[in-house]
CSV table of C-alpha atoms in Angstrom, one decimal:
chain,number,residue,atom,x,y,z
A,1,MET,CA,-10.1,15.6,-7.6
A,2,SER,CA,-10.1,13.5,-4.4
A,3,ILE,CA,-10.7,9.7,-4.4
A,4,ILE,CA,-12.9,9.9,-1.2
A,5,LYS,CA,-15.5,11.6,-3.3
A,6,ASN,CA,-15.6,9.3,-6.2
A,7,THR,CA,-15.0,5.8,-5.8
A,8,LYS,CA,-17.0,5.2,-9.0
A,9,GLU,CA,-14.4,7.5,-10.7
A,10,GLU,CA,-10.6,5.9,-9.7
A,11,GLN,CA,-12.5,1.9,-9.7
A,12,LYS,CA,-12.3,3.0,-13.7
A,13,TYR,CA,-9.4,4.5,-13.8
A,14,TRP,CA,-7.7,1.6,-12.8
A,15,SER,CA,-9.4,-1.4,-14.1
A,16,GLU,CA,-9.0,0.3,-17.1
A,17,ARG,CA,-5.4,0.1,-16.6
A,18,TYR,CA,-5.3,-3.1,-15.4
A,19,LEU,CA,-7.2,-4.0,-18.7
A,20,GLU,CA,-5.5,-2.4,-21.1
A,21,ASN,CA,-2.2,-3.6,-19.8
A,22,ARG,CA,-1.2,0.2,-18.3
A,23,THR,CA,0.6,-1.3,-15.1
A,24,GLY,CA,4.5,0.2,-15.4
A,25,TRP,CA,4.8,-0.1,-11.8
A,26,ASP,CA,4.3,-3.7,-11.5
A,27,ILE,CA,7.5,-5.3,-11.2
A,28,GLY,CA,6.0,-8.4,-11.3
A,29,SER,CA,7.2,-10.0,-8.1
A,30,PRO,CA,6.9,-8.8,-3.8
A,31,SER,CA,10.1,-5.9,-4.1
A,32,PRO,CA,13.5,-7.2,-2.2
A,33,PRO,CA,12.3,-4.5,1.1
A,34,PHE,CA,9.3,-6.6,1.8
A,35,ILE,CA,11.1,-9.7,1.7
A,36,ASP,CA,14.3,-8.6,4.0
A,37,TYR,CA,11.4,-7.4,6.3
A,38,ILE,CA,9.0,-10.3,6.0
A,39,ASN,CA,12.0,-12.5,6.7
A,40,GLN,CA,12.0,-11.3,9.9
A,41,ILE,CA,8.8,-11.3,11.7
A,42,GLU,CA,8.1,-14.3,13.4
A,43,ASP,CA,4.2,-14.8,14.0
A,44,THR,CA,2.7,-15.8,11.5
A,45,SER,CA,-0.8,-15.6,13.0
A,46,ILE,CA,-0.6,-11.7,13.0
A,47,LYS,CA,-3.5,-9.9,11.0
A,48,ILE,CA,-1.9,-7.9,7.7
A,49,LEU,CA,-3.8,-5.7,5.4
A,50,ILE,CA,-2.4,-4.7,1.7
A,51,PRO,CA,-4.0,-2.2,0.6
A,52,GLY,CA,-4.0,-0.4,-3.0
A,53,ALA,CA,-3.3,-4.1,-3.3
A,54,GLY,CA,-2.5,-5.1,-7.3
A,55,ASN,CA,-1.6,-8.5,-8.5
A,56,ALA,CA,-0.1,-9.0,-5.2
A,57,TYR,CA,2.9,-11.0,-4.7
A,58,GLU,CA,3.7,-9.9,-1.5
A,59,ALA,CA,0.1,-11.4,0.3
A,60,GLU,CA,0.9,-14.5,-2.4
A,61,TYR,CA,5.2,-14.2,-0.6
A,62,LEU,CA,3.4,-13.9,2.4
A,63,PHE,CA,0.4,-17.1,1.9
A,64,ASN,CA,3.1,-19.3,0.7
A,65,LYS,CA,5.4,-18.9,4.1
A,66,GLY,CA,2.4,-19.2,6.2
A,67,PHE,CA,1.0,-16.2,6.7
A,68,LYS,CA,-2.7,-17.1,6.4
A,69,ASN,CA,-4.3,-14.3,8.0
A,70,VAL,CA,-3.5,-11.4,5.3
A,71,TYR,CA,-6.1,-9.4,3.5
A,72,VAL,CA,-5.8,-7.6,-0.4
A,73,LEU,CA,-8.1,-4.8,-0.8
A,74,ASP,CA,-8.0,-3.0,-4.3
A,75,ILE,CA,-10.4,-0.5,-6.1
A,76,ALA,CA,-9.7,-2.5,-9.0
A,77,PRO,CA,-11.3,-5.6,-9.3
A,78,GLU,CA,-9.3,-7.1,-12.2
A,79,PRO,CA,-5.9,-8.2,-10.4
A,80,LEU,CA,-7.6,-10.1,-7.7
A,81,GLU,CA,-9.7,-11.9,-9.7
A,82,ILE,CA,-5.9,-12.8,-11.5
A,83,PHE,CA,-4.7,-12.9,-8.1
A,84,GLN,CA,-7.7,-15.8,-6.9
A,85,GLN,CA,-7.6,-17.3,-10.1
A,86,ARG,CA,-3.1,-18.3,-9.5
A,87,ILE,CA,-3.7,-18.7,-5.6
A,88,PRO,CA,-6.8,-20.5,-6.3
A,89,GLN,CA,-6.2,-21.9,-2.1
A,90,PHE,CA,-6.3,-18.0,-0.7
A,91,PRO,CA,-9.3,-17.7,1.0
A,92,SER,CA,-11.5,-15.8,-1.1
A,93,GLU,CA,-13.3,-13.6,2.2
A,94,GLN,CA,-9.6,-12.1,2.5
A,95,ILE,CA,-9.3,-10.6,-0.8
A,96,LEU,CA,-11.7,-7.3,-0.7
A,97,ILE,CA,-13.1,-5.0,-3.7
A,98,GLY,CA,-13.8,-1.6,-1.9
A,99,ASN,CA,-12.3,1.5,-1.2
A,100,PHE,CA,-9.5,2.3,1.4
A,101,PHE,CA,-10.9,5.3,3.3
A,102,THR,CA,-14.3,3.8,4.1
A,103,HIS,CA,-12.9,0.3,4.9
A,104,THR,CA,-13.1,-0.5,9.1
A,105,GLU,CA,-11.7,-3.4,9.3
A,106,THR,CA,-8.6,-3.1,11.7
A,107,TYR,CA,-4.6,-4.9,11.7
A,108,ASP,CA,-2.2,-5.4,13.4
A,109,LEU,CA,0.7,-4.8,10.3
A,110,ILE,CA,-0.6,-3.1,7.6
A,111,LEU,CA,2.1,-3.0,4.1
A,112,GLU,CA,2.4,0.1,2.0
A,113,GLN,CA,3.4,-1.2,-1.8
A,114,THR,CA,2.8,2.3,-4.5
A,115,PHE,CA,-0.5,2.8,-3.2
A,116,PHE,CA,0.4,6.1,-1.3
A,117,CYS,CA,1.9,7.2,-4.5
A,118,SER,CA,-1.8,6.4,-6.5
A,119,PHE,CA,-3.6,8.8,-5.7
A,120,PRO,CA,-4.5,12.7,-6.6
A,121,PRO,CA,-1.5,14.4,-4.3
A,122,ILE,CA,-3.9,17.0,-2.4
A,123,ILE,CA,-3.3,17.8,1.4
A,124,GLU,CA,-6.8,16.7,1.9
A,125,ASN,CA,-5.9,12.7,0.5
A,126,ARG,CA,-2.4,12.8,2.1
A,127,LYS,CA,-3.6,14.1,5.8
A,128,ALA,CA,-7.3,11.1,5.5
A,129,TYR,CA,-4.3,8.5,4.1
A,130,ALA,CA,-2.0,8.9,7.1
A,131,LYS,CA,-5.4,9.3,9.8
A,132,LYS,CA,-6.7,6.4,8.0
A,133,MET,CA,-4.0,4.0,8.6
A,134,ASN,CA,-3.9,4.7,12.3
A,135,SER,CA,-7.6,4.2,12.5
A,136,LEU,CA,-7.5,0.5,10.8
A,137,LEU,CA,-4.5,-0.5,12.7
A,138,LYS,CA,-4.9,-2.2,16.2
A,139,GLU,CA,-3.2,-0.9,19.2
A,140,ASN,CA,0.9,-0.3,19.2
A,141,GLY,CA,0.0,-1.4,15.0
A,142,LYS,CA,2.8,-0.8,12.6
A,143,LEU,CA,2.4,0.8,9.0
A,144,VAL,CA,5.5,-0.6,6.9
A,145,GLY,CA,6.3,0.1,4.2
A,146,VAL,CA,8.2,1.8,1.0
A,147,TRP,CA,7.3,5.1,-0.2
A,148,PHE,CA,8.2,7.1,-3.6
A,149,ASP,CA,11.2,10.0,-2.8
A,150,ILE,CA,10.9,12.0,-5.7
A,151,PRO,CA,9.6,15.4,-6.4
A,152,LEU,CA,5.8,16.6,-6.5
A,153,LYS,CA,5.2,18.0,-9.8
A,154,GLY,CA,2.5,20.2,-10.4
A,155,ASP,CA,1.1,17.8,-12.7
A,156,PHE,CA,-1.7,15.6,-11.1
A,157,GLU,CA,-2.3,13.2,-13.9
A,158,LYS,CA,1.2,11.8,-14.3
A,159,ARG,CA,1.3,8.7,-11.4
A,160,PRO,CA,3.4,7.5,-9.6
A,161,PHE,CA,2.7,11.2,-7.1
A,162,GLY,CA,6.0,11.1,-5.1
A,163,GLY,CA,7.1,13.2,-2.3
A,164,THR,CA,10.1,14.4,0.6
A,165,LYS,CA,10.9,12.8,3.2
A,166,GLU,CA,9.8,15.8,5.5
A,167,GLU,CA,6.6,15.8,3.7
A,168,TYR,CA,5.3,12.5,4.5
A,169,LEU,CA,6.3,13.2,8.8
A,170,SER,CA,4.8,16.0,8.2
A,171,TYR,CA,1.2,14.3,7.5
A,172,PHE,CA,2.1,10.8,9.8
A,173,ASN,CA,4.0,12.4,13.1
A,174,GLN,CA,0.8,13.3,14.3
A,175,TYR,CA,-0.3,9.8,14.3
A,176,PHE,CA,2.1,7.3,13.9
A,177,ASN,CA,5.9,7.0,16.3
A,178,THR,CA,8.6,7.2,13.5
A,179,ASN,CA,10.9,4.1,14.1
A,180,LEU,CA,13.0,3.9,10.8
A,181,PHE,CA,12.6,6.3,7.7
A,182,GLU,CA,15.6,6.2,5.5
A,183,LYS,CA,16.4,5.8,2.4
A,184,CYS,CA,15.6,2.1,0.8
A,185,TYR,CA,19.8,0.2,0.2
A,186,ASN,CA,17.5,-3.0,-1.1
A,187,SER,CA,15.6,-1.6,-4.4
A,188,ILE,CA,14.9,-3.1,-7.9
A,189,PRO,CA,17.6,-0.9,-9.8
A,190,ALA,CA,15.4,0.8,-11.5
A,191,ARG,CA,14.3,2.8,-8.0
A,192,ALA,CA,17.7,2.5,-6.7
A,193,GLU,CA,18.1,6.6,-4.9
A,194,SER,CA,14.8,6.5,-4.7
A,195,GLU,CA,12.2,4.7,-2.5
A,196,LEU,CA,12.6,5.1,1.6
A,197,PHE,CA,11.9,2.2,3.7
A,198,GLY,CA,9.7,3.0,7.0
A,199,ILE,CA,8.3,1.4,9.7
A,200,PHE,CA,5.8,3.1,11.8
A,201,GLN,CA,3.7,2.6,14.9
A,202,LYS,CA,0.6,4.1,15.5
A,203,LYS,CA,0.8,6.4,18.6
């Protein structure tokens, strides 16, 4: 099972999740680690991608703070349609429906929020994720995000799929320098002690 090969299957899966309101990962607002990180970015002109954006609360927060070069990408159209209705002034050409693994633009910053954990955790996918993130970043670009620090079990159906700091680094080290990768100190209570916050810079 691979998201790279089964785009239609994955799109159907996520569309059904949104249509049936089975979105337990959605906290209804940007997460505190991202609010704190975004608040310290001085250059509002940088080009930013949020893959697996869903309802895109982080994009809304960025846009309202003056970041106008923000792009959201999701394989399912439903949450992005809701996002466009919620933020009608957000440029429609910056709302992208498609497969992350076939996306080809480049960015200064990519924000990762419950995306890595969403697709089948086979080694092929996780290696492809790290490689693709690197290719989507401009020179000295950064991948910044939150990764679940929870055991990866044998069940390939129950998402989110977790991992460990050591496992993540085994994929990232080939493509990124690690500026920071530590336990989140500002997770929401329900995710306390189960998230890692990372800042990775393209090699």
